[in-house]
C-alpha cells in the first residue's frame, strides 16, 4: 500500500499547527480574507504547500448552498461540432470557479432525460443542454427542476431556460441562394434527425428560399438520415438511385457532407463539375475535405461562452427573458461552382 492510500486528509487544524497560528487565521488565508499580516499569510501559505492541503470544495459549497458544478450535455461528443462549444463553456466556468460535468447522450432521448435527472441528483448549480432532442414538453419539465438552465441551438420558454442559438433558417437560405447563383436547380437534400430543432429550422429556411426561386423540391429529393458520415453515404446512394440528374446536394451538416463526398468519389461523379455539395457548421476538417467544403460557419466557441455567461447570470437571478441569436456566415470553397451571370 502506498503513501497515498494511508495518508489522512490534511485539515485546517493541521495547517494551523504547522504554521503556529489559529484555525481562524488559516481560514482567512485560504478564503483570501483581510485581517492577516503579510508575514503570517506567507507562513500559512508555506504550511499549506508543505502539507499539501486542499480546501474541501464540497463542504464549502454546502455552506454556500452550491456544488460549484455545472451540468452540460451534448448529443454526440464524437461530432467535431460540439467540442468547441464545450471548450467555450468550460473556459468561462473555470474563470468563475465552477467545474463542468459533461455527459454524452449519443443522440438518445432517454439518455438525455436520464442525464438531466442525474444532474438534478448531483445538485449541480445549473444546466446547459446543447442541441437537446427531447420534446419541448418533456424537456421543460426536466429543466424546470433545476435552479438555472440554458439551451443551446433551440428556443425555450424564458421562465424555464435561456436560449443561445444560431439563426439556422438564415444560414440555410444563404446556402440555397449561393447554389442558385452558381446555376444549380435540381437539389437533393439530406436532412437530419426529425427531433433536431436546428434541422427543422434549416428545413424551414430551405423551403422558403426554394419557393422564392421557383425551385421544385419533391419528396423523393429529400432523405432523412443520421447526422454522421455513414448517414451521408447511405442518403447519397439513395438520392442518386432515385434522382440521377441532381446537380446539388444540400447536407444537414459537414459530417453528412463528408459521407456524400466519399460516395460521389467512389461512383466517379466529379464535385463540383457534375454535382455541387454543401455542408453546415464549418467543422475544423471541412476545409481539408476533397474538395474543400462550402458550408455555413458560426462560432461554436462563442456559443459555449455565451451559454455559460447566460447561465451564470440566471443563477444569480438576472438575465431572464434575454435570448442570444448568432448570425451565420457563408464560407465558399471548391465543392461548389463559381457563380454564373445567368443566376
Short mmCIF file of C-alpha atoms in Angstrom, two decimals:
data_model
loop_
_atom_site.label_atom_id
_atom_site.label_comp_id
_atom_site.label_asym_id
_atom_site.label_seq_id
_atom_site.Cartn_x
_atom_site.Cartn_y
_atom_site.Cartn_z
CA UNK A 1 0.00 0.00 0.00
CA UNK A 2 1.47 3.37 -0.98
CA UNK A 3 1.62 6.60 0.99
CA UNK A 4 -1.36 7.98 -0.89
CA UNK A 5 -3.55 5.14 0.34
CA UNK A 6 -2.59 5.56 4.02
CA UNK A 7 -2.33 9.34 4.27
CA UNK A 8 -5.18 11.05 6.11
CA UNK A 9 -6.67 14.18 4.60
CA UNK A 10 -4.89 17.33 5.77
CA UNK A 11 -7.19 19.65 7.74
CA UNK A 12 -7.21 23.33 8.64
CA UNK A 13 -6.11 22.34 12.13
CA UNK A 14 -3.05 20.56 10.72
CA UNK A 15 -2.09 23.68 8.77
CA UNK A 16 -2.66 25.87 11.85
CA UNK A 17 -0.40 23.64 13.96
CA UNK A 18 2.32 23.65 11.30
CA UNK A 19 2.19 27.45 10.93
CA UNK A 20 1.77 28.18 14.64
CA UNK A 21 -1.43 30.15 14.18
CA UNK A 22 -5.14 29.70 14.89
CA UNK A 23 -7.55 27.79 12.67
CA UNK A 24 -9.42 31.05 12.10
CA UNK A 25 -6.23 32.64 10.71
CA UNK A 26 -5.73 29.72 8.30
CA UNK A 27 -9.37 30.04 7.19
CA UNK A 28 -8.85 33.74 6.46
CA UNK A 29 -5.81 32.98 4.31
CA UNK A 30 -7.50 30.11 2.45
CA UNK A 31 -10.52 32.28 1.65
CA UNK A 32 -8.33 35.33 0.84
CA UNK A 33 -9.92 37.48 3.53
CA UNK A 34 -8.35 40.52 5.23
CA UNK A 35 -7.10 40.69 8.82
CA UNK A 36 -3.88 38.68 8.44
CA UNK A 37 -0.42 40.27 8.28
CA UNK A 38 1.82 39.70 5.29
CA UNK A 39 4.43 37.63 7.14
CA UNK A 40 1.78 35.45 8.81
CA UNK A 41 -0.01 34.99 5.49
CA UNK A 42 3.23 33.79 3.90
CA UNK A 43 3.87 31.40 6.79
CA UNK A 44 0.39 29.91 6.43
CA UNK A 45 0.83 29.53 2.66
CA UNK A 46 4.15 27.79 3.27
CA UNK A 47 2.44 25.34 5.63
CA UNK A 48 -0.33 24.75 3.10
CA UNK A 49 2.25 23.95 0.43
CA UNK A 50 4.36 21.75 2.69
CA UNK A 51 1.40 19.69 3.88
CA UNK A 52 -0.40 19.55 0.53
CA UNK A 53 -3.61 20.96 2.00
CA UNK A 54 -6.57 21.26 -0.37
CA UNK A 55 -9.81 23.05 0.60
CA UNK A 56 -12.90 20.89 0.93
CA UNK A 57 -14.87 22.20 -2.05
CA UNK A 58 -17.92 20.10 -1.21
CA UNK A 59 -18.12 21.43 2.34
CA UNK A 60 -17.59 24.98 1.11
CA UNK A 61 -20.34 24.50 -1.45
CA UNK A 62 -22.76 23.15 1.14
CA UNK A 63 -22.25 26.22 3.30
CA UNK A 64 -22.92 28.44 0.33
CA UNK A 65 -25.76 26.18 -0.89
CA UNK A 66 -23.75 25.48 -4.05
CA UNK A 67 -21.99 22.46 -5.52
CA UNK A 68 -19.66 24.56 -7.69
CA UNK A 69 -20.53 22.32 -10.64
CA UNK A 70 -22.38 22.85 -13.91
CA UNK A 71 -24.01 20.04 -15.89
CA UNK A 72 -23.54 20.12 -19.66
CA UNK A 73 -24.96 17.58 -22.07
CA UNK A 74 -24.19 17.15 -25.77
CA UNK A 75 -25.90 14.80 -28.24
CA UNK A 76 -22.69 13.33 -29.68
CA UNK A 77 -19.21 14.08 -28.34
CA UNK A 78 -17.62 12.44 -31.42
CA UNK A 79 -19.15 15.11 -33.68
CA UNK A 80 -16.43 17.79 -34.17
CA UNK A 81 -19.11 20.48 -33.92
CA UNK A 82 -19.56 20.09 -30.15
CA UNK A 83 -16.06 20.15 -28.56
CA UNK A 84 -15.61 23.88 -29.20
CA UNK A 85 -18.96 24.58 -27.54
CA UNK A 86 -17.78 22.61 -24.51
CA UNK A 87 -14.45 24.44 -24.51
CA UNK A 88 -16.08 27.85 -24.68
CA UNK A 89 -18.44 26.98 -21.82
CA UNK A 90 -15.67 25.43 -19.73
CA UNK A 91 -13.32 28.41 -20.09
CA UNK A 92 -16.00 30.72 -18.69
CA UNK A 93 -16.98 28.23 -15.97
CA UNK A 94 -13.41 27.76 -14.73
CA UNK A 95 -12.83 31.51 -14.67
CA UNK A 96 -15.77 31.76 -12.25
CA UNK A 97 -14.75 28.84 -10.02
CA UNK A 98 -17.05 26.16 -11.47
CA UNK A 99 -16.34 22.67 -12.79
CA UNK A 100 -18.19 21.08 -15.73
CA UNK A 101 -19.85 17.68 -15.58
CA UNK A 102 -20.05 16.63 -19.24
CA UNK A 103 -22.45 13.95 -20.45
CA UNK A 104 -22.61 12.48 -23.95
CA UNK A 105 -26.14 11.23 -24.73
CA UNK A 106 -25.35 9.74 -28.20
CA UNK A 107 -28.48 11.12 -29.87
CA UNK A 108 -30.68 9.12 -27.44
CA UNK A 109 -33.61 10.99 -25.87
CA UNK A 110 -33.85 8.54 -22.97
CA UNK A 111 -30.18 9.03 -22.12
CA UNK A 112 -30.77 12.75 -22.39
CA UNK A 113 -33.61 12.58 -19.86
CA UNK A 114 -31.51 10.37 -17.56
CA UNK A 115 -28.62 12.85 -17.75
CA UNK A 116 -30.83 15.76 -16.68
CA UNK A 117 -32.16 13.69 -13.80
CA UNK A 118 -28.60 12.70 -12.80
CA UNK A 119 -27.58 16.37 -12.81
CA UNK A 120 -30.52 17.06 -10.50
CA UNK A 121 -29.45 14.24 -8.15
CA UNK A 122 -25.92 15.65 -8.03
CA UNK A 123 -27.33 19.08 -7.17
CA UNK A 124 -25.47 20.93 -9.90
CA UNK A 125 -25.84 24.69 -9.75
CA UNK A 126 -27.03 24.97 -13.33
CA UNK A 127 -27.51 23.04 -16.57
CA UNK A 128 -26.66 23.67 -20.22
CA UNK A 129 -28.46 21.41 -22.69
CA UNK A 130 -26.72 21.54 -26.04
CA UNK A 131 -28.95 20.74 -29.05
CA UNK A 132 -31.40 18.72 -26.92
CA UNK A 133 -33.55 16.19 -28.75
CA UNK A 134 -36.34 15.73 -26.18
CA UNK A 135 -39.80 17.04 -26.95
CA UNK A 136 -40.46 20.56 -25.68
CA UNK A 137 -43.00 19.35 -23.12
CA UNK A 138 -40.70 16.73 -21.61
CA UNK A 139 -37.61 18.92 -21.76
CA UNK A 140 -39.34 21.82 -19.99
CA UNK A 141 -40.42 19.58 -17.12
CA UNK A 142 -36.88 18.29 -16.59
CA UNK A 143 -35.22 21.68 -16.90
CA UNK A 144 -37.73 23.36 -14.57
CA UNK A 145 -36.42 21.20 -11.72
CA UNK A 146 -33.04 22.93 -11.93
CA UNK A 147 -32.11 26.20 -10.30
CA UNK A 148 -30.99 27.61 -13.67
CA UNK A 149 -30.81 26.29 -17.22
CA UNK A 150 -29.75 27.36 -20.71
CA UNK A 151 -30.43 25.66 -24.03
CA UNK A 152 -28.03 25.88 -26.97
CA UNK A 153 -29.42 25.79 -30.53
CA UNK A 154 -33.06 25.78 -29.52
CA UNK A 155 -35.73 28.11 -28.18
CA UNK A 156 -37.30 27.78 -24.74
CA UNK A 157 -39.87 29.48 -22.55
CA UNK A 158 -37.85 32.19 -20.72
CA UNK A 159 -39.13 31.12 -17.31
CA UNK A 160 -37.70 27.63 -17.92
CA UNK A 161 -34.37 28.27 -19.66
CA UNK A 162 -32.37 30.85 -21.53
CA UNK A 163 -31.57 30.30 -25.20
CA UNK A 164 -28.38 30.77 -27.21
CA UNK A 165 -28.66 29.74 -30.83
CA UNK A 166 -27.64 30.27 -34.42
CA UNK A 167 -30.13 31.66 -36.94
CA UNK A 168 -30.29 28.35 -38.82
CA UNK A 169 -33.09 29.47 -41.12
CA UNK A 170 -30.92 32.29 -42.44
CA UNK A 171 -27.91 30.01 -42.69
CA UNK A 172 -29.78 27.61 -44.95
CA UNK A 173 -31.18 30.43 -47.03
CA UNK A 174 -27.64 31.66 -47.66
CA UNK A 175 -26.65 28.20 -48.90
CA UNK A 176 -29.60 27.95 -51.29
CA UNK A 177 -29.01 31.46 -52.65
CA UNK A 178 -25.40 30.52 -53.32
CA UNK A 179 -26.35 27.31 -55.11
CA UNK A 180 -28.89 29.11 -57.27
CA UNK A 181 -26.27 31.76 -58.11
CA UNK A 182 -23.94 29.00 -59.33
CA UNK A 183 -26.62 27.63 -61.64
CA UNK A 184 -27.91 24.71 -59.59
CA UNK A 185 -31.63 23.95 -59.98
CA UNK A 186 -32.11 20.25 -59.16
CA UNK A 187 -31.39 19.93 -55.47
CA UNK A 188 -31.19 16.82 -53.36
CA UNK A 189 -31.45 17.24 -49.58
CA UNK A 190 -30.00 15.07 -46.82
CA UNK A 191 -32.00 16.11 -43.77
CA UNK A 192 -31.04 15.43 -40.16
CA UNK A 193 -32.94 13.72 -37.35
CA UNK A 194 -36.62 14.58 -37.13
CA UNK A 195 -36.18 15.53 -33.45
CA UNK A 196 -33.45 18.08 -34.24
CA UNK A 197 -34.70 21.62 -33.67
CA UNK A 198 -31.83 23.04 -35.73
CA UNK A 199 -32.72 20.63 -38.51
CA UNK A 200 -36.31 21.84 -38.59
CA UNK A 201 -35.14 25.46 -38.70
CA UNK A 202 -32.84 24.65 -41.62
CA UNK A 203 -35.61 22.86 -43.49
CA UNK A 204 -37.85 25.90 -42.96
CA UNK A 205 -35.19 28.13 -44.50
CA UNK A 206 -34.71 25.69 -47.38
CA UNK A 207 -38.44 25.55 -48.10
CA UNK A 208 -38.87 29.32 -48.07
CA UNK A 209 -35.79 30.02 -50.18
CA UNK A 210 -36.51 27.37 -52.82
CA UNK A 211 -40.06 28.70 -53.16
CA UNK A 212 -38.76 32.22 -53.73
CA UNK A 213 -36.57 30.92 -56.57
CA UNK A 214 -39.32 28.76 -58.05
CA UNK A 215 -37.41 25.52 -57.44
CA UNK A 216 -39.26 22.21 -57.29
CA UNK A 217 -38.38 20.04 -54.30
CA UNK A 218 -40.49 16.86 -54.40
CA UNK A 219 -40.41 14.35 -51.54
CA UNK A 220 -38.16 11.97 -53.48
CA UNK A 221 -35.46 14.64 -53.41
CA UNK A 222 -35.31 14.60 -49.58
CA UNK A 223 -33.86 11.82 -47.41
CA UNK A 224 -33.59 11.95 -43.60
CA UNK A 225 -30.57 10.22 -42.13
CA UNK A 226 -28.33 10.09 -39.07
CA UNK A 227 -26.08 13.18 -38.83
CA UNK A 228 -22.94 11.12 -39.42
CA UNK A 229 -20.52 10.26 -42.24
CA UNK A 230 -22.22 6.88 -42.61
CA UNK A 231 -25.62 8.55 -42.75
CA UNK A 232 -24.37 10.80 -45.53
CA UNK A 233 -23.11 7.80 -47.50
CA UNK A 234 -26.42 5.95 -47.23
CA UNK A 235 -28.51 9.00 -48.10
CA UNK A 236 -26.36 9.89 -51.11
CA UNK A 237 -26.71 6.40 -52.58
CA UNK A 238 -30.47 6.60 -52.10
CA UNK A 239 -30.76 10.03 -53.70
CA UNK A 240 -28.58 9.12 -56.69
CA UNK A 241 -30.65 6.00 -57.30
CA UNK A 242 -33.90 7.97 -57.17
CA UNK A 243 -32.67 11.08 -58.98
CA UNK A 244 -29.53 10.57 -61.11
CA UNK A 245 -29.85 14.07 -62.61
CA UNK A 246 -29.38 16.04 -59.37
CA UNK A 247 -26.93 18.92 -59.67
CA UNK A 248 -26.50 19.72 -55.94
CA UNK A 249 -26.62 18.00 -52.56
CA UNK A 250 -27.63 20.06 -49.52
CA UNK A 251 -26.37 18.27 -46.41
CA UNK A 252 -27.59 18.60 -42.82
CA UNK A 253 -24.05 19.05 -41.52
CA UNK A 254 -20.42 18.71 -42.55
CA UNK A 255 -20.17 15.08 -41.41
CA UNK A 256 -23.07 14.17 -43.70
CA UNK A 257 -21.36 16.12 -46.49
CA UNK A 258 -18.17 14.12 -45.90
CA UNK A 259 -20.15 10.92 -46.46
CA UNK A 260 -21.67 12.40 -49.61
CA UNK A 261 -18.23 13.31 -51.00
CA UNK A 262 -16.91 9.80 -50.32
CA UNK A 263 -19.86 8.19 -52.10
CA UNK A 264 -19.64 10.52 -55.09
CA UNK A 265 -15.90 9.87 -55.42
CA UNK A 266 -16.47 6.10 -55.36
CA UNK A 267 -19.11 6.49 -58.09
CA UNK A 268 -16.78 8.57 -60.26
CA UNK A 269 -19.01 11.64 -60.03
CA UNK A 270 -16.96 14.86 -60.08
CA UNK A 271 -17.56 17.59 -57.49
CA UNK A 272 -18.46 20.31 -58.31
CA UNK A 273 -18.42 19.73 -62.11
CA UNK A 274 -21.16 17.08 -62.08
CA UNK A 275 -22.77 17.90 -58.76
CA UNK A 276 -22.21 20.53 -56.07
CA UNK A 277 -22.11 19.65 -52.35
CA UNK A 278 -22.71 21.96 -49.39
CA UNK A 279 -22.50 21.24 -45.68
CA UNK A 280 -23.30 23.12 -42.49
CA UNK A 281 -21.26 24.01 -39.34
CA UNK A 282 -17.75 24.50 -40.79
CA UNK A 283 -16.12 21.92 -38.54
CA UNK A 284 -12.29 22.12 -38.42
CA UNK A 285 -11.92 19.40 -41.07
CA UNK A 286 -14.30 20.94 -43.64
CA UNK A 287 -11.51 22.80 -45.44
CA UNK A 288 -9.50 19.55 -45.60
CA UNK A 289 -12.17 17.58 -47.47
CA UNK A 290 -11.66 16.67 -51.13
CA UNK A 291 -12.67 19.09 -52.47
CA UNK A 292 -12.77 21.64 -49.61
CA UNK A 293 -16.36 22.09 -48.48
CA UNK A 294 -18.66 25.07 -48.97
CA UNK A 295 -20.56 25.38 -45.71
CA UNK A 296 -22.04 27.67 -43.06
CA UNK A 297 -19.94 28.99 -40.20
CA UNK A 298 -20.89 30.34 -36.80
CA UNK A 299 -18.50 30.38 -33.85
CA UNK A 300 -19.21 27.32 -31.74
CA UNK A 301 -16.71 28.55 -29.15
CA UNK A 302 -18.75 31.75 -28.84
CA UNK A 303 -21.91 29.66 -28.46
CA UNK A 304 -20.36 27.94 -25.45
CA UNK A 305 -19.12 31.21 -23.97
CA UNK A 306 -22.48 32.93 -24.35
CA UNK A 307 -24.33 29.92 -22.93
CA UNK A 308 -22.20 29.74 -19.79
CA UNK A 309 -22.26 33.51 -19.26
CA UNK A 310 -26.04 33.48 -19.59
CA UNK A 311 -26.30 30.55 -17.17
CA UNK A 312 -24.21 32.34 -14.54
CA UNK A 313 -26.48 35.37 -14.90
CA UNK A 314 -29.60 33.23 -14.46
CA UNK A 315 -28.05 31.52 -11.43
CA UNK A 316 -27.87 34.97 -9.86
CA UNK A 317 -31.47 35.73 -10.79
CA UNK A 318 -30.57 38.04 -13.67
CA UNK A 319 -30.93 37.94 -17.45
CA UNK A 320 -34.23 36.10 -17.64
CA UNK A 321 -36.10 36.79 -20.85
CA UNK A 322 -32.88 37.52 -22.76
CA UNK A 323 -32.06 35.31 -25.76
CA UNK A 324 -28.92 35.42 -27.90
CA UNK A 325 -29.04 34.68 -31.64
CA UNK A 326 -25.74 34.44 -33.54
CA UNK A 327 -25.72 35.20 -37.25
CA UNK A 328 -24.17 32.60 -39.59
CA UNK A 329 -21.66 33.21 -42.38
CA UNK A 330 -21.44 31.53 -45.78
CA UNK A 331 -17.99 30.04 -46.44
CA UNK A 332 -17.46 29.30 -50.13
CA UNK A 333 -14.91 26.64 -51.07
CA UNK A 334 -14.27 24.33 -54.01
CA UNK A 335 -17.21 21.95 -53.54
CA UNK A 336 -19.45 24.42 -55.39
CA UNK A 337 -19.03 26.13 -58.73
CA UNK A 338 -18.31 29.77 -59.47
CA UNK A 339 -21.38 32.00 -59.70
CA UNK A 340 -22.93 32.34 -63.16
CA UNK A 341 -24.09 35.51 -64.85
CA UNK A 342 -27.44 33.88 -65.62
CA UNK A 343 -28.19 33.43 -61.93
#
